Coordinates of C-alpha atoms (C1' of nucleotides) in Angstrom, one line a residue:
Chain A
M298 CA -11.0 -44.8 -1.0
G299 CA -7.8 -43.7 -2.6
G300 CA -5.2 -45.8 -4.3
I301 CA -3.5 -45.5 -7.6
W302 CA -6.4 -46.8 -9.5
M303 CA -8.8 -44.2 -8.4
N304 CA -6.0 -41.7 -8.9
S305 CA -5.6 -42.8 -12.5
K306 CA -9.3 -42.6 -13.1
K307 CA -9.3 -39.0 -11.8
V308 CA -6.4 -38.0 -13.9
L309 CA -8.0 -39.5 -16.9
A310 CA -11.3 -37.8 -16.2
E311 CA -9.6 -34.4 -15.8
H312 CA -7.8 -34.8 -19.1
I313 CA -10.9 -35.8 -21.0
A314 CA -12.9 -33.1 -19.4
F315 CA -10.4 -30.5 -20.3
E316 CA -10.3 -31.6 -23.9
L317 CA -14.0 -31.8 -24.3
G318 CA -14.9 -28.8 -22.2
V319 CA -17.2 -30.5 -19.8
S320 CA -17.0 -31.1 -16.0
S321 CA -14.6 -33.8 -14.8
S322 CA -17.2 -35.3 -12.4
E323 CA -19.5 -35.9 -15.3
V324 CA -16.7 -37.8 -17.1
L325 CA -15.6 -39.7 -14.0
D326 CA -19.0 -41.3 -13.6
L327 CA -18.8 -42.6 -17.2
I328 CA -15.4 -44.1 -17.0
E329 CA -15.6 -47.9 -16.8
V330 CA -13.5 -51.0 -17.0
P331 CA -13.5 -52.6 -20.4
K332 CA -15.0 -56.1 -20.7
H333 CA -11.9 -57.6 -22.3
D334 CA -8.3 -57.2 -21.2
N335 CA -7.1 -56.6 -24.7
L336 CA -9.2 -53.5 -24.8
G337 CA -7.2 -51.8 -22.0
D338 CA -7.6 -50.9 -18.4
L339 CA -10.0 -48.0 -18.4
A340 CA -12.5 -47.0 -21.0
F341 CA -14.5 -43.9 -21.8
P342 CA -17.7 -44.5 -23.9
C343 CA -18.4 -41.4 -26.0
F344 CA -22.1 -42.0 -26.7
T345 CA -23.6 -39.8 -24.1
L346 CA -21.6 -36.7 -24.9
A347 CA -22.0 -37.1 -28.7
Q348 CA -25.2 -35.1 -28.8
K349 CA -24.0 -32.3 -26.6
L350 CA -20.8 -31.9 -28.6
K351 CA -22.5 -32.5 -32.0
Q352 CA -19.9 -35.0 -33.0
S353 CA -20.1 -38.7 -33.6
P354 CA -18.8 -40.9 -30.7
E355 CA -16.2 -42.3 -33.1
E356 CA -14.9 -38.8 -33.8
I357 CA -14.7 -37.9 -30.1
A358 CA -12.8 -41.0 -29.3
K359 CA -10.4 -40.5 -32.1
N360 CA -9.8 -36.9 -31.2
L361 CA -9.0 -37.8 -27.6
T362 CA -6.3 -40.2 -28.7
E363 CA -4.4 -37.3 -30.2
K364 CA -4.7 -35.2 -27.1
V365 CA -4.7 -37.2 -23.9
Q366 CA -1.2 -37.9 -22.7
H367 CA 0.2 -38.6 -19.2
P368 CA 3.0 -40.7 -17.7
L369 CA 0.4 -42.9 -16.1
F370 CA -1.0 -43.9 -19.4
E371 CA 1.1 -46.3 -21.4
K372 CA -1.1 -46.2 -24.5
V373 CA -4.4 -44.8 -25.5
E374 CA -6.5 -45.8 -28.4
A375 CA -9.9 -45.3 -30.1
K376 CA -11.9 -48.5 -30.6
G377 CA -15.0 -47.4 -32.4
P378 CA -17.0 -45.2 -30.0
F379 CA -14.8 -46.1 -27.1
F380 CA -11.7 -44.3 -25.9
N381 CA -9.5 -46.9 -24.3
V382 CA -6.6 -46.4 -22.0
F383 CA -3.8 -48.7 -21.0
L384 CA -2.2 -47.9 -17.7
N385 CA 1.5 -47.8 -17.1
K386 CA 2.0 -51.3 -15.7
K387 CA 5.3 -50.6 -14.0
M388 CA 4.0 -47.5 -12.1
V389 CA 0.8 -49.1 -11.1
S390 CA 2.2 -52.5 -10.0
Q391 CA 4.9 -50.9 -8.0
E392 CA 2.4 -48.8 -6.1
V393 CA 0.0 -51.7 -5.6
L394 CA 2.7 -54.1 -4.4
K395 CA 4.1 -51.6 -2.0
T396 CA 0.7 -51.0 -0.5
V397 CA -0.1 -54.6 0.0
L398 CA 3.2 -55.6 1.4
G399 CA 3.3 -52.5 3.6
E400 CA -0.2 -53.0 5.0
G401 CA 0.0 -56.8 5.2
N402 CA -3.1 -58.4 6.9
N403 CA -4.5 -54.9 7.3
Y404 CA -4.7 -54.4 3.5
G405 CA -8.4 -53.7 2.7
S406 CA -9.3 -52.8 6.3
S407 CA -11.5 -49.8 6.8
Q408 CA -12.1 -47.3 9.6
E409 CA -15.7 -46.8 8.5
G410 CA -17.3 -48.6 11.5
I411 CA -14.9 -47.6 14.2
G412 CA -16.7 -47.1 17.5
Q413 CA -19.9 -48.8 16.3
N414 CA -21.5 -52.1 17.3
V415 CA -23.1 -54.6 14.9
V416 CA -25.2 -57.4 16.5
L417 CA -25.4 -60.5 14.4
D418 CA -28.1 -63.1 15.0
F419 CA -27.1 -66.3 13.3
S420 CA -26.8 -70.1 13.5
S421 CA -29.6 -70.5 16.0
P422 CA -30.2 -74.3 15.9
N423 CA -33.1 -75.9 17.6
I424 CA -32.3 -77.8 20.8
A425 CA -32.8 -81.5 20.7
K426 CA -32.7 -81.6 17.0
P427 CA -29.8 -82.3 14.7
F428 CA -27.7 -79.5 13.4
S429 CA -29.1 -79.3 9.9
M430 CA -27.6 -78.1 6.7
G431 CA -29.9 -75.0 6.9
H432 CA -28.3 -74.1 10.2
L433 CA -24.9 -74.6 8.5
R434 CA -25.8 -71.9 6.0
S435 CA -26.8 -69.5 8.7
T436 CA -23.7 -70.3 10.7
V437 CA -21.1 -69.8 7.9
I438 CA -22.8 -66.8 6.4
G439 CA -23.2 -65.2 9.9
Q440 CA -19.6 -65.9 10.8
S441 CA -18.3 -64.5 7.6
L442 CA -20.4 -61.4 7.9
A443 CA -19.1 -60.9 11.4
N444 CA -15.5 -61.1 10.0
I445 CA -16.4 -58.7 7.2
V446 CA -18.0 -56.2 9.6
E447 CA -15.0 -56.3 11.8
K448 CA -12.8 -55.7 8.8
M449 CA -14.8 -52.6 8.2
G450 CA -13.9 -51.4 11.7
Y451 CA -17.1 -52.3 13.5
Q452 CA -17.3 -54.3 16.8
S453 CA -19.3 -57.4 16.2
V454 CA -21.6 -59.1 18.7
K455 CA -22.4 -62.7 17.7
I456 CA -25.6 -64.1 19.1
N457 CA -26.7 -67.6 18.9
Y458 CA -30.5 -67.3 19.4
L459 CA -31.0 -71.0 20.3
G460 CA -34.4 -72.5 19.5
D461 CA -34.9 -73.7 23.1
H462 CA -38.5 -72.9 23.5
G463 CA -41.8 -74.0 22.0
T464 CA -44.5 -76.7 21.9
Q465 CA -42.1 -79.2 20.5
F466 CA -40.4 -79.4 23.9
G467 CA -43.7 -80.5 25.5
K468 CA -43.9 -83.2 22.9
L469 CA -40.4 -84.3 23.4
I470 CA -40.7 -84.4 27.2
Y471 CA -43.8 -86.5 26.9
A472 CA -42.1 -88.8 24.3
Y473 CA -39.2 -89.2 26.6
L474 CA -41.4 -90.1 29.5
L475 CA -43.2 -92.7 27.4
W476 CA -40.3 -94.3 25.6
G477 CA -37.1 -92.7 26.7
D478 CA -34.0 -94.3 28.1
E479 CA -31.6 -92.2 30.1
E480 CA -28.5 -94.2 29.2
K481 CA -29.2 -94.1 25.5
V482 CA -29.8 -90.3 25.5
K483 CA -26.6 -89.8 27.4
A484 CA -24.7 -91.9 25.0
N485 CA -26.0 -90.2 21.9
P486 CA -28.2 -87.3 22.8
I487 CA -29.2 -85.7 19.5
K488 CA -29.7 -88.9 17.7
E489 CA -31.8 -90.4 20.5
L490 CA -33.9 -87.3 21.1
L491 CA -34.6 -87.0 17.4
H492 CA -35.6 -90.6 17.3
L493 CA -38.1 -89.9 20.1
Y494 CA -39.4 -86.8 18.3
V495 CA -39.9 -88.7 15.0
R496 CA -41.6 -91.6 16.8
F497 CA -43.9 -89.1 18.5
H498 CA -45.0 -87.7 15.2
E499 CA -45.5 -91.1 13.7
E500 CA -47.7 -92.3 16.5
A501 CA -49.5 -89.0 16.8
E502 CA -50.9 -89.6 13.3
D503 CA -53.0 -92.4 14.7
D504 CA -53.5 -91.2 18.2
S505 CA -54.4 -87.5 18.6
S506 CA -54.3 -87.7 22.4
L507 CA -50.5 -87.5 22.1
D508 CA -50.7 -84.0 20.8
D509 CA -52.9 -83.0 23.7
E510 CA -50.4 -84.5 26.2
G511 CA -47.6 -82.7 24.4
R512 CA -49.3 -79.4 24.8
A513 CA -50.1 -80.1 28.4
W514 CA -46.4 -80.8 29.1
F515 CA -45.5 -77.6 27.3
K516 CA -47.8 -75.8 29.6
K517 CA -46.2 -77.5 32.6
L518 CA -42.8 -76.4 31.4
E519 CA -43.9 -72.8 31.1
D520 CA -45.5 -72.9 34.5
G521 CA -42.2 -74.1 36.0
D522 CA -43.1 -77.7 36.7
S523 CA -39.9 -79.2 38.2
E524 CA -39.8 -82.4 36.3
A525 CA -40.5 -80.7 33.0
V526 CA -37.9 -78.0 33.7
K527 CA -35.3 -80.6 34.7
L528 CA -35.7 -82.5 31.5
W529 CA -35.7 -79.4 29.4
K530 CA -32.4 -78.2 31.0
W531 CA -30.9 -81.6 30.5
F532 CA -31.9 -81.7 26.8
R533 CA -30.5 -78.2 26.3
E534 CA -27.2 -79.0 27.9
E535 CA -26.7 -82.2 26.0
S536 CA -27.6 -80.4 22.7
L537 CA -25.2 -77.6 23.4
K538 CA -22.4 -80.1 24.0
E539 CA -23.1 -81.6 20.6
F540 CA -23.3 -78.3 18.8
S541 CA -20.1 -77.1 20.3
K542 CA -18.3 -80.0 18.5
I543 CA -19.5 -78.5 15.2
Y544 CA -18.7 -75.0 16.2
D545 CA -15.2 -76.1 17.1
L546 CA -14.7 -77.7 13.8
L547 CA -16.0 -74.6 12.0
G548 CA -14.0 -72.3 14.2
V549 CA -17.1 -70.3 15.3
E550 CA -17.5 -68.7 18.7
F551 CA -20.4 -66.7 20.1
D552 CA -20.7 -63.8 22.5
S553 CA -24.1 -64.9 23.7
Y554 CA -26.2 -68.1 23.7
N555 CA -29.3 -66.4 25.0
G556 CA -32.0 -68.4 23.3
E557 CA -35.8 -68.0 23.0
A558 CA -36.4 -69.2 26.5
F559 CA -34.2 -66.4 27.9
Y560 CA -37.0 -63.9 27.0
N561 CA -39.9 -65.8 28.6
D562 CA -40.0 -63.5 31.6
K563 CA -39.4 -60.3 29.7
M564 CA -42.3 -60.3 27.3
T565 CA -44.9 -58.7 29.4
K566 CA -42.8 -55.5 29.3
A567 CA -42.9 -55.5 25.5
I568 CA -46.6 -56.1 25.4
D569 CA -47.2 -53.3 27.9
L570 CA -45.1 -51.0 25.7
L571 CA -47.3 -51.9 22.7
K572 CA -50.4 -51.1 24.7
E573 CA -49.0 -47.8 25.9
N574 CA -48.4 -46.9 22.3
G575 CA -52.0 -47.9 21.5
L576 CA -50.8 -50.3 18.9
L577 CA -52.6 -53.4 20.0
T578 CA -56.0 -54.2 18.6
T579 CA -58.2 -57.3 19.2
S580 CA -58.9 -59.3 16.1
E581 CA -60.6 -62.7 16.2
G582 CA -59.8 -63.0 19.8
A583 CA -56.1 -62.4 19.4
E584 CA -54.0 -59.3 20.1
V585 CA -52.4 -58.0 16.9
V586 CA -50.6 -54.9 15.6
D587 CA -52.4 -53.7 12.5
L588 CA -50.1 -53.0 9.6
S589 CA -52.6 -52.3 6.9
D590 CA -51.1 -48.8 6.4
Y591 CA -48.0 -50.7 5.2
E592 CA -50.1 -53.1 3.1
L593 CA -48.9 -56.0 5.3
P594 CA -50.8 -58.6 7.2
P595 CA -51.2 -57.9 10.9
S596 CA -48.5 -59.0 13.3
L597 CA -49.8 -61.5 15.9
I598 CA -48.7 -60.7 19.4
Q599 CA -50.9 -62.7 21.7
K600 CA -53.0 -65.8 21.0
Q601 CA -56.6 -66.2 22.0
D602 CA -55.5 -68.1 25.1
G603 CA -53.1 -65.3 26.0
A604 CA -50.0 -67.2 25.1
T605 CA -47.2 -65.3 23.3
L606 CA -45.8 -65.9 19.8
Y607 CA -42.5 -65.7 18.1
A608 CA -43.2 -62.1 17.0
T609 CA -43.5 -61.2 20.7
R610 CA -40.3 -63.0 21.5
D611 CA -38.4 -61.4 18.7
L612 CA -39.7 -58.0 19.6
T613 CA -38.6 -58.5 23.2
A614 CA -35.2 -59.8 22.1
A615 CA -34.7 -56.8 19.8
I616 CA -35.5 -54.3 22.6
H617 CA -33.3 -56.2 25.1
R618 CA -30.4 -56.3 22.7
Q619 CA -30.6 -52.6 22.0
E620 CA -30.5 -52.0 25.7
A621 CA -27.6 -54.4 26.3
Y622 CA -25.4 -53.6 23.3
E623 CA -26.6 -50.2 22.0
F624 CA -26.1 -51.6 18.5
D625 CA -25.8 -49.3 15.5
Q626 CA -26.8 -52.2 13.2
A627 CA -28.5 -55.5 13.7
I628 CA -28.3 -58.3 11.3
Y629 CA -30.5 -61.4 11.3
V630 CA -29.1 -64.3 9.2
V631 CA -32.3 -66.3 8.8
G632 CA -33.9 -68.2 5.9
H633 CA -35.8 -66.3 3.3
E634 CA -39.1 -67.9 4.3
Q635 CA -39.1 -65.6 7.2
S636 CA -38.9 -62.4 5.2
L637 CA -42.5 -61.3 6.0
H638 CA -42.0 -61.9 9.7
F639 CA -38.9 -59.7 9.8
N640 CA -40.6 -57.0 7.7
Q641 CA -43.4 -56.9 10.2
L642 CA -41.0 -57.0 13.2
F643 CA -39.0 -54.0 12.0
I644 CA -42.1 -52.0 11.2
V645 CA -43.7 -52.7 14.6
L646 CA -40.5 -51.5 16.3
E647 CA -40.6 -48.4 14.2
K648 CA -44.2 -47.8 15.1
M649 CA -43.1 -48.1 18.7
G650 CA -40.9 -45.1 18.1
Y651 CA -37.6 -46.8 18.0
Q652 CA -35.4 -45.0 15.5
W653 CA -32.8 -47.8 15.6
A654 CA -35.3 -50.1 13.9
K655 CA -34.2 -48.5 10.7
H656 CA -30.8 -50.1 11.1
M657 CA -32.0 -53.7 11.4
H658 CA -31.6 -56.0 8.5
H659 CA -32.9 -59.4 7.6
V660 CA -30.2 -61.2 5.6
P661 CA -32.1 -64.1 4.0
F662 CA -30.7 -67.1 2.4
G663 CA -32.1 -70.0 0.2
F664 CA -32.9 -73.5 1.2
I665 CA -30.8 -76.6 1.0
L666 CA -33.1 -78.9 -1.0
K667 CA -33.2 -82.6 -1.3
N668 CA -34.7 -83.8 -4.6
G669 CA -35.9 -80.2 -5.3
K670 CA -37.8 -80.0 -2.0
K671 CA -37.2 -78.8 1.5
M672 CA -35.9 -81.4 3.9
S673 CA -38.2 -82.2 6.8
T674 CA -36.9 -82.9 10.3
R675 CA -40.2 -84.3 11.3
K676 CA -39.9 -87.2 8.9
G677 CA -36.3 -87.7 9.9
E678 CA -35.0 -86.7 6.5
V679 CA -31.8 -85.2 7.9
V680 CA -28.3 -85.3 6.7
L681 CA -26.1 -84.9 9.8
L682 CA -23.7 -82.1 9.3
E683 CA -21.1 -83.6 11.6
V684 CA -21.0 -86.7 9.5
V685 CA -20.6 -84.6 6.3
I686 CA -17.7 -82.7 7.9
Q687 CA -16.0 -85.8 9.1
E688 CA -16.3 -87.3 5.6
A689 CA -14.7 -84.2 4.1
I690 CA -11.8 -84.3 6.5
E691 CA -11.3 -88.0 5.8
L692 CA -11.2 -87.4 2.1
A693 CA -8.8 -84.6 2.5
K694 CA -6.6 -86.9 4.6
Q695 CA -6.6 -89.5 1.7
N696 CA -5.6 -86.8 -0.7
I697 CA -2.7 -85.7 1.5
D698 CA -1.5 -89.3 2.0
E699 CA -1.5 -89.7 -1.7
K700 CA -0.1 -86.3 -2.8
S701 CA 2.1 -85.2 0.0
P702 CA 3.0 -88.3 2.1
Y703 CA 5.7 -86.5 4.0
L704 CA 3.7 -83.6 5.2
E705 CA 3.9 -82.8 8.9
D706 CA 0.6 -82.1 10.8
K707 CA -1.4 -84.1 8.3
D708 CA -4.5 -84.2 10.5
E709 CA -4.4 -80.5 11.2
V710 CA -4.1 -79.8 7.5
A711 CA -6.8 -82.3 6.6
K712 CA -9.1 -80.6 8.9
M713 CA -8.4 -77.2 7.4
V714 CA -9.0 -78.5 3.9
G715 CA -12.0 -80.6 4.6
V716 CA -13.8 -77.9 6.5
G717 CA -12.6 -75.3 4.0
A718 CA -14.3 -77.3 1.2
I719 CA -17.6 -77.4 3.1
I720 CA -17.6 -73.7 4.0
F721 CA -16.5 -72.5 0.6
H722 CA -19.1 -74.6 -1.1
D723 CA -21.7 -72.9 0.9
L724 CA -20.4 -69.4 0.5
K725 CA -19.4 -69.3 -3.1
N726 CA -22.9 -68.8 -4.5
E727 CA -25.2 -66.0 -3.8
R728 CA -27.0 -66.3 -0.5
L729 CA -30.5 -66.4 -1.8
N730 CA -29.9 -69.3 -4.2
N731 CA -31.4 -72.5 -3.2
I732 CA -28.9 -75.3 -3.1
E733 CA -29.6 -78.9 -4.0
F734 CA -27.9 -81.0 -1.4
S735 CA -25.1 -83.0 -3.0
L736 CA -22.4 -84.7 -1.0
G737 CA -20.4 -85.1 -4.2
E738 CA -20.4 -81.4 -4.8
M739 CA -19.4 -80.6 -1.2
L740 CA -16.5 -83.0 -1.3
R741 CA -15.1 -81.8 -4.5
F742 CA -11.6 -80.5 -4.2
E743 CA -10.9 -79.4 -7.8
G744 CA -12.0 -76.4 -9.8
N745 CA -14.0 -73.6 -8.1
T746 CA -13.5 -75.0 -4.6
G747 CA -12.1 -74.0 -1.2
P748 CA -9.2 -76.5 -1.5
Y749 CA -8.3 -75.0 -4.9
I750 CA -7.8 -71.6 -3.2
Q751 CA -5.9 -73.1 -0.4
Y752 CA -3.7 -75.0 -2.8
T753 CA -2.9 -71.8 -4.6
Y754 CA -1.9 -70.3 -1.2
A755 CA 0.2 -73.3 -0.4
R756 CA 2.0 -73.0 -3.7
A757 CA 2.7 -69.3 -3.1
C758 CA 4.1 -70.1 0.4
S759 CA 6.2 -72.8 -1.0
I760 CA 7.9 -70.4 -3.4
I761 CA 8.4 -67.9 -0.7
R762 CA 10.1 -70.5 1.4
K763 CA 12.4 -71.6 -1.4
A764 CA 13.4 -68.1 -2.2
E765 CA 15.2 -67.7 1.1
R766 CA 15.5 -64.0 0.9
A767 CA 13.8 -60.9 2.3
I768 CA 10.8 -59.9 0.3
G769 CA 9.5 -56.3 0.1
S770 CA 12.6 -54.2 0.5
N771 CA 13.2 -54.1 -3.2
V772 CA 10.0 -53.5 -5.1
A773 CA 9.9 -52.1 -8.6
G774 CA 7.2 -52.6 -11.1
L775 CA 6.3 -55.6 -13.3
D776 CA 5.1 -55.2 -16.8
D777 CA 4.6 -58.7 -18.2
P778 CA 1.2 -59.7 -19.4
Y779 CA 0.7 -62.5 -16.8
S780 CA 1.3 -60.4 -13.7
W781 CA -0.9 -57.5 -14.9
P782 CA -4.3 -59.2 -14.2
I783 CA -3.0 -60.2 -10.8
V784 CA -2.0 -56.7 -10.0
K785 CA -5.3 -55.3 -11.0
Q786 CA -7.1 -57.9 -8.8
L787 CA -4.9 -57.2 -5.8
E788 CA -5.8 -53.5 -6.2
S789 CA -9.5 -54.2 -6.2
F790 CA -9.5 -56.2 -2.9
P791 CA -10.5 -53.3 -0.6
N792 CA -13.4 -52.5 -2.9
V793 CA -14.5 -56.2 -3.0
I794 CA -14.6 -56.2 0.7
Y795 CA -16.6 -53.1 0.7
I796 CA -19.2 -54.5 -1.7
S797 CA -19.5 -57.7 0.2
F798 CA -20.2 -55.6 3.3
R799 CA -22.7 -53.4 1.6
E800 CA -24.6 -56.3 0.1
Y801 CA -24.1 -58.6 3.2
E802 CA -22.8 -61.0 0.6
P803 CA -19.7 -63.2 1.4
S804 CA -19.9 -64.8 -2.1
V805 CA -18.5 -61.6 -3.5
I806 CA -15.2 -62.4 -1.7
A807 CA -15.4 -66.1 -2.6
K808 CA -15.7 -65.3 -6.3
Y809 CA -13.0 -62.8 -6.1
L810 CA -10.7 -65.4 -4.6
I811 CA -11.4 -67.8 -7.4
D812 CA -10.5 -65.2 -10.0
L813 CA -7.3 -64.3 -8.1
A814 CA -6.3 -67.9 -7.7
Q815 CA -6.9 -68.5 -11.4
S816 CA -4.8 -65.6 -12.5
F817 CA -2.0 -66.6 -10.1
N818 CA -2.0 -70.2 -11.3
K819 CA -1.8 -69.0 -14.9
Y820 CA 1.2 -66.9 -13.9
Y821 CA 2.7 -69.8 -12.0
G822 CA 2.4 -71.9 -15.1
Q823 CA 3.9 -69.4 -17.5
V824 CA 6.6 -67.6 -15.5
K825 CA 9.6 -69.0 -13.8
I826 CA 9.4 -67.1 -10.6
L827 CA 12.6 -68.2 -8.9
E828 CA 14.7 -67.5 -12.0
A829 CA 17.8 -65.7 -10.7
D830 CA 17.5 -62.6 -12.8
E831 CA 17.2 -58.9 -12.0
M832 CA 13.4 -59.1 -11.7
I833 CA 13.3 -61.8 -9.1
D834 CA 12.6 -59.5 -6.2
Y835 CA 9.7 -57.9 -8.0
R836 CA 8.1 -61.3 -8.8
L837 CA 8.5 -62.5 -5.3
A838 CA 6.9 -59.3 -4.1
L839 CA 3.9 -60.2 -6.3
V840 CA 3.8 -63.8 -4.9
K841 CA 4.0 -62.4 -1.4
A842 CA 1.2 -60.0 -2.0
V843 CA -1.0 -62.7 -3.5
S844 CA -0.4 -64.9 -0.5
I845 CA -1.4 -62.0 1.9
V846 CA -4.6 -61.3 0.1
I847 CA -5.6 -65.0 -0.4
K848 CA -5.0 -65.7 3.3
E849 CA -6.9 -62.6 4.4
G850 CA -9.8 -63.3 1.9
L851 CA -10.1 -66.9 3.2
R852 CA -10.1 -65.6 6.8
L853 CA -13.0 -63.3 6.0
L854 CA -14.9 -66.4 4.8
G855 CA -14.0 -68.2 8.0
I856 CA -11.6 -70.6 6.2
Q857 CA -8.0 -71.3 7.3
A858 CA -5.1 -71.3 4.9
P859 CA -2.4 -74.1 5.3
E860 CA 1.1 -73.1 4.2
K861 CA 1.7 -76.6 3.0
M862 CA -0.8 -79.2 1.8
Chain B
rG229 C1' -56.2 -65.2 -5.0
rU230 C1' -52.2 -61.5 -3.1
rC231 C1' -47.0 -60.7 -2.3
rC232 C1' -41.6 -62.1 -2.5
rC233 C1' -37.5 -64.8 -5.0
rA234 C1' -35.5 -67.4 -9.2
rG235 C1' -35.3 -69.0 -14.7
rU236 C1' -28.1 -67.7 -18.7
rA237 C1' -23.7 -73.9 -22.0
rG238 C1' -25.7 -81.1 -20.8
rC239 C1' -25.0 -80.0 -15.1
rU240 C1' -23.6 -76.1 -10.9
rC241 C1' -23.3 -71.1 -11.3
rA242 C1' -20.9 -65.8 -12.6
rG243 C1' -22.2 -61.4 -15.2
rC244 C1' -27.6 -57.4 -13.9
rA245 C1' -27.3 -48.7 -10.2
rG246 C1' -27.6 -50.5 -19.5
rG247 C1' -22.3 -50.5 -23.1
rA248 C1' -17.8 -53.3 -27.3
rU249 C1' -16.8 -60.5 -29.0
rA250 C1' -22.2 -63.3 -22.7
rG251 C1' -17.7 -65.9 -18.8
rA252 C1' -15.9 -69.8 -15.0
rG253 C1' -16.1 -74.7 -12.9
rC254 C1' -17.9 -79.8 -13.6
rA255 C1' -18.8 -83.5 -17.3
rA256 C1' -16.5 -85.0 -22.6
rC257 C1' -12.3 -85.0 -25.8
rA258 C1' -6.9 -83.7 -26.9
rG259 C1' -2.2 -82.1 -24.7
rC260 C1' 1.6 -80.6 -20.4
rC261 C1' 5.2 -83.3 -14.5
rU262 C1' 14.3 -85.1 -15.4
rU263 C1' 12.9 -77.3 -13.6
rC264 C1' 9.1 -73.3 -8.2
rU265 C1' 3.3 -78.6 -4.9
rA266 C1' -0.5 -81.9 -11.6
rA267 C1' -5.7 -80.4 -5.5
rG268 C1' -2.4 -77.3 -11.3
rC269 C1' -2.0 -75.4 -16.5
rU270 C1' -3.1 -75.3 -22.1
rG271 C1' -6.5 -76.3 -26.0
rU272 C1' -11.4 -78.2 -28.5
rG273 C1' -16.6 -78.6 -28.7
rG274 C1' -20.9 -76.7 -26.3
rG275 C1' -25.7 -70.5 -25.9
rU276 C1' -32.9 -68.1 -29.7
rC277 C1' -29.5 -65.3 -21.8
rG278 C1' -37.7 -68.8 -19.9
rC279 C1' -41.5 -66.3 -23.8
rA280 C1' -43.6 -61.7 -25.8
rG281 C1' -43.8 -56.7 -26.0
rG282 C1' -41.7 -51.7 -24.5
rU283 C1' -37.9 -47.7 -23.1
rU284 C1' -32.8 -46.6 -25.4
rC285 C1' -27.9 -44.8 -30.1
rG286 C1' -27.3 -49.6 -27.3
rA287 C1' -30.9 -54.6 -23.0
rA288 C1' -28.9 -61.0 -20.2
rU289 C1' -29.0 -56.3 -17.3
rC290 C1' -34.5 -51.3 -16.7
rC291 C1' -40.4 -51.5 -17.3
rU292 C1' -45.1 -54.4 -18.4
rG293 C1' -47.6 -58.9 -19.4
rC294 C1' -47.3 -64.2 -19.6
rC295 C1' -45.2 -69.2 -18.6
rU296 C1' -42.4 -72.5 -15.2
rG297 C1' -40.3 -73.6 -10.3
rG298 C1' -39.7 -72.3 -5.0
rG299 C1' -41.4 -69.6 -0.8
rA300 C1' -44.7 -66.6 2.4
rC301 C1' -49.7 -65.1 3.4
rG302 C1' -53.2 -64.9 11.9
rC303 C1' -53.0 -68.2 16.6
rC304 C1' -45.6 -73.0 14.5
rA305 C1' -40.6 -70.6 14.6

RNA sequence: GUCCCAGUAGCUCAGCAGGAUAGAGCAACAGCCUUCUAAGCUGUGGGUCGCAGGUUCGAAUCCUGCCUGGGACGCCA
């Protein structure tokens, strides 16, 4: 990672090191960014070297101000024990703006992952159930991580590991046979199937024979009973149709829809491998992999009755994916309640001798709560995502009608803004935080929201349109106090992307965009950008650079940026 | 009982491989649209950073204990 900033840091470190007679790498590690803008751009705290040099930190800082000089440094000053440096705004901003405008959309891209594959397992809704808010989280986080990973040069493989297998399908099939109506299901598949599912659980509370029948139908399904399979296929197909509506709205596409059922006939191979490695032991009638040497509970592979479990399935899937994609990294975007499961899974794979298991990561996220508690599908306490999205789009439309009645493509823009609000709301906070479900919060368009960022972008685009001149051919530096924070933020974009990649944390980018938009809106409010003076080209270069970075940042989050709104 | 995660402004959250005056947004109040999109900007009020110890020149940030909330802990996924 180069850039003028790093360069300035190095120059500063070398100067300080020379004056103090210590190594420059030692100094470089200590240089930091001051907490407040009025304290400068780079700071060197003198505490640590005080003992070594037998001088007080204050003295060291003061001495440095007399000695350190360089064209890159506009001003240096001692503030107590800190040696603070103000960078040459013109030089730095010119360099940064040239870089951003020169690289365009590629600004912040990296070659780090070139030639390597990353498999991302995300979204993974359950067939015949509504697309829940929890699945929304997995979907938008996964999609964003895929974008980020690609920005880092990797090839992404997006897998939707559909929940299309399990006892619940036996129950659902039986419920359908008892009370189902083909026409109703065709007209409104998810809603109707959920209705059957909820009814089944209600009635099963009084009549336990229903559970037995459900299990029996699941067994039939596994054994390939034609009626069971036919119904299962139908449910799956109708569900996928419904899901694809949501994926279209969110702009998400997958490379594979291989769900749990896909691995049904592949599990014996995995079990045989476990046996060959001598990893399976019998415990209370079940086959398990003992993990006590890792201080973890055993991983259950086969039930007493010989049936397989999700660990078996995930194991099989991991091996299959490694064979199919030869991934260099695998990411599972799954709720944090499954942390133990993934810990176990990765360790079992390692015990099987797979070195690649070290490059598998569970990326957990918090719940979406209702009244402080997890929402339950069984009780029918679901908020339908599609309804929420439609509502957001509708609200965006109202805003447009009110604020820009002459806008072309109103519906298209309303969609971008409504969907943007929903996605941004989900991505702006740390993944692991639980979120209390609040429609009001999701539909907010002011303050720290997606539409606020989009609005900032639209403002920038509007200025660029009105300028009616080529931008980028004439770029010198800016040195006013309002553009400076923007320049510094633009400079940090590549590093922000890198951190979000390292932490698998899209919120890092979301927060960055809020900060950038805030600085830009302050600038916009204070500086007349289109004033026809000798600096206009430089200001326009700044506006253009901001628009490039906001658009690209939003793209990494999976959000579109309208040029007018 | 064991393990994991969280506790910062009235609310939602930043800040946490230690650093200088703990920051945004929402809500409240007061301003700013004959000039680049007011989905914006400016200002005011609002804090024992869960509690108690410890490490350090320095702790919201690291360590220990406790309290509170959430989650996981073998035949669900």
